[in-house]
Amino acid sequence: MRLTDRRFAALLMLPAALFLAVFVALPLLQFVFNSFFRYNPIAGSPHTFVGFGNYVRAFTSAEFGNSALRTVVYTVMVVTFEFVLGLTVALLFSGLGNRSRIFRTIFLYPLMIAPIVAGLLWRFLLIDNSGIVNQLLYEAHLISSPNQIQWLSDPNIALFSVALPDIWLTTSFISLVLFAGLQNVPGEILEAARIDGARYPTLLFRIILPLLRPVIAVALIVRGVDAARAFDTIVVQTNGGPQNSTNVLSLLVYNTQIANGNPGLASAMGTIYLIAMMGIAIIAVLTIWRPGSDH
């Protein structure tokens, strides 16, 4: 059989395809399959088919609804801060040109830190009574006492506090992606706009950002999905507390399966979770990237 370019390409992709089939597709199918059953592997109870009972129970659960809302708020907050900061830094690096090489390297250092380590670090910085952040604010006379702001104990601000490690860790990723996209923006278009008298805000919002739509779509989708499944940084800081104010969907699914011993319900919650993220990703591609559009 003659080895054509197409067949050669298929052979090159075969190992990766097999890996994804064994370690991604099969576990995912098993996960969805389990959502239609009620069982407890720890107690040794048999699989009882309940149809869509687990899905009904998930949708009618106030805890699931609240966790979903917290996940949305957390994701929007993290991605918004990261995009604004990342775009600002990317524009700054692009303006500096080659002079920004050292700064780009330093700015990427947080990406090398494991999320659980970042969570422990920020817990040490924000912990009540002895946190370094409060101590610095106190010495700067911005607060009246070192324990005035209960970063991780106040339910009103705990969700924002646990988002700080995520923002600190991955803003550099957004910056890197947007900086790479800025290198492909045609300089002659910007120069022509400047000659026509366009000021920088006009260049940014009417030329640069529209040309960066595919890059922005990729960055927001990747970071949005990643932020929506945040787990380790939150667990090591608050473990879902105080008063469940940081109990996002990933923690709820984990606790439902491990602590409550209900894998069927956890699988149903996770399946809903997965479908919702896929839908949001598709909407983001169609609205931000707009494939096939020239504008």
PDB file of N, CA and C in Angstrom, residues 121-178:
ATOM      1  N   LEU A 121       0.970  29.868  49.439  1.00  0.00           N
ATOM      2  CA  LEU A 121       1.677  31.138  49.568  1.00  0.00           C
ATOM      3  C   LEU A 121       0.716  32.275  49.873  1.00  0.00           C
ATOM      4  N   TRP A 122      -0.373  32.346  49.110  1.00  0.00           N
ATOM      5  CA  TRP A 122      -1.331  33.435  49.324  1.00  0.00           C
ATOM      6  C   TRP A 122      -2.127  33.248  50.607  1.00  0.00           C
ATOM      7  N   ARG A 123      -2.305  32.022  51.047  1.00  0.00           N
ATOM      8  CA  ARG A 123      -2.934  31.803  52.361  1.00  0.00           C
ATOM      9  C   ARG A 123      -2.058  32.375  53.461  1.00  0.00           C
ATOM     10  N   PHE A 124      -0.754  32.195  53.317  1.00  0.00           N
ATOM     11  CA  PHE A 124       0.188  32.755  54.283  1.00  0.00           C
ATOM     12  C   PHE A 124       0.168  34.284  54.233  1.00  0.00           C
ATOM     13  N   LEU A 125      -0.010  34.843  53.028  1.00  0.00           N
ATOM     14  CA  LEU A 125      -0.035  36.305  52.885  1.00  0.00           C
ATOM     15  C   LEU A 125      -1.323  36.916  53.431  1.00  0.00           C
ATOM     16  N   LEU A 126      -2.442  36.190  53.311  1.00  0.00           N
ATOM     17  CA  LEU A 126      -3.747  36.767  53.639  1.00  0.00           C
ATOM     18  C   LEU A 126      -4.340  36.261  54.945  1.00  0.00           C
ATOM     19  N   ILE A 127      -3.700  35.298  55.584  1.00  0.00           N
ATOM     20  CA  ILE A 127      -4.293  34.684  56.763  1.00  0.00           C
ATOM     21  C   ILE A 127      -4.581  35.729  57.846  1.00  0.00           C
ATOM     22  N   ASP A 128      -5.670  35.519  58.551  1.00  0.00           N
ATOM     23  CA  ASP A 128      -6.111  36.484  59.563  1.00  0.00           C
ATOM     24  C   ASP A 128      -5.078  36.633  60.675  1.00  0.00           C
ATOM     25  N   ASN A 129      -5.001  37.838  61.219  1.00  0.00           N
ATOM     26  CA  ASN A 129      -4.168  38.204  62.373  1.00  0.00           C
ATOM     27  C   ASN A 129      -2.678  38.274  62.071  1.00  0.00           C
ATOM     28  N   SER A 130      -2.170  37.350  61.270  1.00  0.00           N
ATOM     29  CA  SER A 130      -0.721  37.336  61.040  1.00  0.00           C
ATOM     30  C   SER A 130      -0.346  37.429  59.561  1.00  0.00           C
ATOM     31  N   GLY A 131      -1.295  37.796  58.710  1.00  0.00           N
ATOM     32  CA  GLY A 131      -1.014  37.887  57.282  1.00  0.00           C
ATOM     33  C   GLY A 131      -0.115  39.072  56.940  1.00  0.00           C
ATOM     34  N   ILE A 132       0.791  38.846  55.987  1.00  0.00           N
ATOM     35  CA  ILE A 132       1.733  39.903  55.614  1.00  0.00           C
ATOM     36  C   ILE A 132       1.022  41.064  54.943  1.00  0.00           C
ATOM     37  N   VAL A 133      -0.002  40.787  54.150  1.00  0.00           N
ATOM     38  CA  VAL A 133      -0.720  41.856  53.439  1.00  0.00           C
ATOM     39  C   VAL A 133      -1.338  42.830  54.425  1.00  0.00           C
ATOM     40  N   ASN A 134      -2.048  42.306  55.423  1.00  0.00           N
ATOM     41  CA  ASN A 134      -2.650  43.189  56.421  1.00  0.00           C
ATOM     42  C   ASN A 134      -1.596  43.959  57.199  1.00  0.00           C
ATOM     43  N   GLN A 135      -0.480  43.319  57.490  1.00  0.00           N
ATOM     44  CA  GLN A 135       0.581  44.001  58.231  1.00  0.00           C
ATOM     45  C   GLN A 135       1.155  45.154  57.420  1.00  0.00           C
ATOM     46  N   LEU A 136       1.343  44.950  56.130  1.00  0.00           N
ATOM     47  CA  LEU A 136       1.843  46.022  55.277  1.00  0.00           C
ATOM     48  C   LEU A 136       0.837  47.166  55.160  1.00  0.00           C
ATOM     49  N   LEU A 137      -0.433  46.811  55.047  1.00  0.00           N
ATOM     50  CA  LEU A 137      -1.474  47.850  54.982  1.00  0.00           C
ATOM     51  C   LEU A 137      -1.539  48.633  56.287  1.00  0.00           C
ATOM     52  N   TYR A 138      -1.336  47.931  57.396  1.00  0.00           N
ATOM     53  CA  TYR A 138      -1.357  48.594  58.700  1.00  0.00           C
ATOM     54  C   TYR A 138      -0.171  49.538  58.854  1.00  0.00           C
ATOM     55  N   GLU A 139       1.002  49.088  58.456  1.00  0.00           N
ATOM     56  CA  GLU A 139       2.185  49.943  58.568  1.00  0.00           C
ATOM     57  C   GLU A 139       2.126  51.132  57.610  1.00  0.00           C
ATOM     58  N   ALA A 140       1.359  50.974  56.518  1.00  0.00           N
ATOM     59  CA  ALA A 140       1.169  52.093  55.588  1.00  0.00           C
ATOM     60  C   ALA A 140       0.024  52.994  56.030  1.00  0.00           C
ATOM     61  N   HIS A 141      -0.577  52.693  57.213  1.00  0.00           N
ATOM     62  CA  HIS A 141      -1.669  53.484  57.791  1.00  0.00           C
ATOM     63  C   HIS A 141      -2.917  53.495  56.896  1.00  0.00           C
ATOM     64  N   LEU A 142      -3.122  52.379  56.163  1.00  0.00           N
ATOM     65  CA  LEU A 142      -4.321  52.262  55.339  1.00  0.00           C
ATOM     66  C   LEU A 142      -5.444  51.551  56.083  1.00  0.00           C
ATOM     67  N   ILE A 143      -5.110  50.796  57.115  1.00  0.00           N
ATOM     68  CA  ILE A 143      -6.111  50.168  57.977  1.00  0.00           C
ATOM     69  C   ILE A 143      -5.720  50.435  59.419  1.00  0.00           C
ATOM     70  N   SER A 144      -6.692  50.344  60.330  1.00  0.00           N
ATOM     71  CA  SER A 144      -6.448  50.728  61.719  1.00  0.00           C
ATOM     72  C   SER A 144      -5.835  49.620  62.566  1.00  0.00           C
ATOM     73  N   SER A 145      -5.953  48.342  62.125  1.00  0.00           N
ATOM     74  CA  SER A 145      -5.371  47.236  62.888  1.00  0.00           C
ATOM     75  C   SER A 145      -4.985  46.125  61.914  1.00  0.00           C
ATOM     76  N   PRO A 146      -4.010  45.281  62.281  1.00  0.00           N
ATOM     77  CA  PRO A 146      -3.545  44.225  61.369  1.00  0.00           C
ATOM     78  C   PRO A 146      -4.588  43.171  61.040  1.00  0.00           C
ATOM     79  N   ASN A 147      -5.639  43.077  61.826  1.00  0.00           N
ATOM     80  CA  ASN A 147      -6.675  42.078  61.547  1.00  0.00           C
ATOM     81  C   ASN A 147      -7.999  42.717  61.146  1.00  0.00           C
ATOM     82  N   GLN A 148      -7.943  43.933  60.633  1.00  0.00           N
ATOM     83  CA  GLN A 148      -9.178  44.625  60.260  1.00  0.00           C
ATOM     84  C   GLN A 148      -9.874  43.953  59.072  1.00  0.00           C
ATOM     85  N   ILE A 149      -9.104  43.522  58.085  1.00  0.00           N
ATOM     86  CA  ILE A 149      -9.677  42.874  56.908  1.00  0.00           C
ATOM     87  C   ILE A 149      -9.508  41.362  57.048  1.00  0.00           C
ATOM     88  N   GLN A 150     -10.612  40.665  57.149  1.00  0.00           N
ATOM     89  CA  GLN A 150     -10.595  39.206  57.278  1.00  0.00           C
ATOM     90  C   GLN A 150     -10.695  38.597  55.881  1.00  0.00           C
ATOM     91  N   TRP A 151      -9.556  38.555  55.189  1.00  0.00           N
ATOM     92  CA  TRP A 151      -9.551  38.150  53.789  1.00  0.00           C
ATOM     93  C   TRP A 151     -10.181  36.782  53.562  1.00  0.00           C
ATOM     94  N   LEU A 152      -9.822  35.818  54.377  1.00  0.00           N
ATOM     95  CA  LEU A 152     -10.273  34.447  54.169  1.00  0.00           C
ATOM     96  C   LEU A 152     -11.371  34.018  55.134  1.00  0.00           C
ATOM     97  N   SER A 153     -11.785  34.917  56.031  1.00  0.00           N
ATOM     98  CA  SER A 153     -12.819  34.573  57.013  1.00  0.00           C
ATOM     99  C   SER A 153     -14.115  35.341  56.808  1.00  0.00           C
ATOM    100  N   ASP A 154     -14.086  36.372  56.007  1.00  0.00           N
ATOM    101  CA  ASP A 154     -15.278  37.167  55.742  1.00  0.00           C
ATOM    102  C   ASP A 154     -15.974  36.614  54.503  1.00  0.00           C
ATOM    103  N   PRO A 155     -17.201  36.074  54.648  1.00  0.00           N
ATOM    104  CA  PRO A 155     -17.891  35.494  53.483  1.00  0.00           C
ATOM    105  C   PRO A 155     -18.117  36.493  52.354  1.00  0.00           C
ATOM    106  N   ASN A 156     -18.112  37.779  52.661  1.00  0.00           N
ATOM    107  CA  ASN A 156     -18.387  38.784  51.638  1.00  0.00           C
ATOM    108  C   ASN A 156     -17.210  39.002  50.691  1.00  0.00           C
ATOM    109  N   ILE A 157     -16.001  38.724  51.138  1.00  0.00           N
ATOM    110  CA  ILE A 157     -14.828  38.965  50.287  1.00  0.00           C
ATOM    111  C   ILE A 157     -13.977  37.717  50.079  1.00  0.00           C
ATOM    112  N   ALA A 158     -14.384  36.591  50.667  1.00  0.00           N
ATOM    113  CA  ALA A 158     -13.562  35.379  50.587  1.00  0.00           C
ATOM    114  C   ALA A 158     -13.404  34.903  49.141  1.00  0.00           C
ATOM    115  N   LEU A 159     -14.467  35.009  48.329  1.00  0.00           N
ATOM    116  CA  LEU A 159     -14.388  34.539  46.951  1.00  0.00           C
ATOM    117  C   LEU A 159     -13.381  35.361  46.156  1.00  0.00           C
ATOM    118  N   PHE A 160     -13.337  36.666  46.417  1.00  0.00           N
ATOM    119  CA  PHE A 160     -12.336  37.512  45.762  1.00  0.00           C
ATOM    120  C   PHE A 160     -10.933  37.155  46.256  1.00  0.00           C
ATOM    121  N   SER A 161     -10.805  36.865  47.537  1.00  0.00           N
ATOM    122  CA  SER A 161      -9.493  36.561  48.110  1.00  0.00           C
ATOM    123  C   SER A 161      -8.900  35.293  47.517  1.00  0.00           C
ATOM    124  N   VAL A 162      -9.737  34.244  47.349  1.00  0.00           N
ATOM    125  CA  VAL A 162      -9.207  32.996  46.797  1.00  0.00           C
ATOM    126  C   VAL A 162      -8.936  33.119  45.303  1.00  0.00           C
ATOM    127  N   ALA A 163      -9.461  34.172  44.673  1.00  0.00           N
ATOM    128  CA  ALA A 163      -9.190  34.394  43.251  1.00  0.00           C
ATOM    129  C   ALA A 163      -7.832  35.036  43.017  1.00  0.00           C
ATOM    130  N   LEU A 164      -7.270  35.680  44.037  1.00  0.00           N
ATOM    131  CA  LEU A 164      -5.993  36.380  43.874  1.00  0.00           C
ATOM    132  C   LEU A 164      -4.851  35.466  43.408  1.00  0.00           C
ATOM    133  N   PRO A 165      -4.686  34.252  43.982  1.00  0.00           N
ATOM    134  CA  PRO A 165      -3.608  33.391  43.467  1.00  0.00           C
ATOM    135  C   PRO A 165      -3.786  33.029  42.005  1.00  0.00           C
ATOM    136  N   ASP A 166      -5.034  32.796  41.591  1.00  0.00           N
ATOM    137  CA  ASP A 166      -5.300  32.454  40.196  1.00  0.00           C
ATOM    138  C   ASP A 166      -4.929  33.618  39.280  1.00  0.00           C
ATOM    139  N   ILE A 167      -5.306  34.832  39.687  1.00  0.00           N
ATOM    140  CA  ILE A 167      -4.984  36.018  38.889  1.00  0.00           C
ATOM    141  C   ILE A 167      -3.471  36.207  38.823  1.00  0.00           C
ATOM    142  N   TRP A 168      -2.812  36.043  39.953  1.00  0.00           N
ATOM    143  CA  TRP A 168      -1.357  36.219  40.006  1.00  0.00           C
ATOM    144  C   TRP A 168      -0.639  35.169  39.162  1.00  0.00           C
ATOM    145  N   LEU A 169      -1.149  33.936  39.178  1.00  0.00           N
ATOM    146  CA  LEU A 169      -0.493  32.842  38.470  1.00  0.00           C
ATOM    147  C   LEU A 169      -0.576  32.976  36.954  1.00  0.00           C
ATOM    148  N   THR A 170      -1.746  33.321  36.440  1.00  0.00           N
ATOM    149  CA  THR A 170      -1.979  33.141  35.007  1.00  0.00           C
ATOM    150  C   THR A 170      -2.206  34.428  34.220  1.00  0.00           C
ATOM    151  N   THR A 171      -2.051  35.581  34.854  1.00  0.00           N
ATOM    152  CA  THR A 171      -2.075  36.813  34.069  1.00  0.00           C
ATOM    153  C   THR A 171      -0.938  36.805  33.056  1.00  0.00           C
ATOM    154  N   SER A 172       0.183  36.221  33.422  1.00  0.00           N
ATOM    155  CA  SER A 172       1.322  36.146  32.504  1.00  0.00           C
ATOM    156  C   SER A 172       0.987  35.309  31.269  1.00  0.00           C
ATOM    157  N   PHE A 173       0.112  34.299  31.419  1.00  0.00           N
ATOM    158  CA  PHE A 173      -0.292  33.495  30.256  1.00  0.00           C
ATOM    159  C   PHE A 173      -1.072  34.359  29.268  1.00  0.00           C
ATOM    160  N   ILE A 174      -2.023  35.138  29.787  1.00  0.00           N
ATOM    161  CA  ILE A 174      -2.795  36.036  28.918  1.00  0.00           C
ATOM    162  C   ILE A 174      -1.864  37.029  28.246  1.00  0.00           C
ATOM    163  N   SER A 175      -0.924  37.574  28.997  1.00  0.00           N
ATOM    164  CA  SER A 175       0.027  38.537  28.434  1.00  0.00           C
ATOM    165  C   SER A 175       0.838  37.917  27.309  1.00  0.00           C
ATOM    166  N   LEU A 176       1.301  36.685  27.524  1.00  0.00           N
ATOM    167  CA  LEU A 176       2.113  36.006  26.526  1.00  0.00           C
ATOM    168  C   LEU A 176       1.323  35.769  25.242  1.00  0.00           C
ATOM    169  N   VAL A 177       0.079  35.310  25.379  1.00  0.00           N
ATOM    170  CA  VAL A 177      -0.749  35.037  24.198  1.00  0.00           C
ATOM    171  C   VAL A 177      -1.062  36.328  23.446  1.00  0.00           C
ATOM    172  N   LEU A 178      -1.456  37.374  24.174  1.00  0.00           N
ATOM    173  CA  LEU A 178      -1.793  38.638  23.518  1.00  0.00           C
ATOM    174  C   LEU A 178      -0.557  39.301  22.922  1.00  0.00           C
TER     175      LEU A 178
END
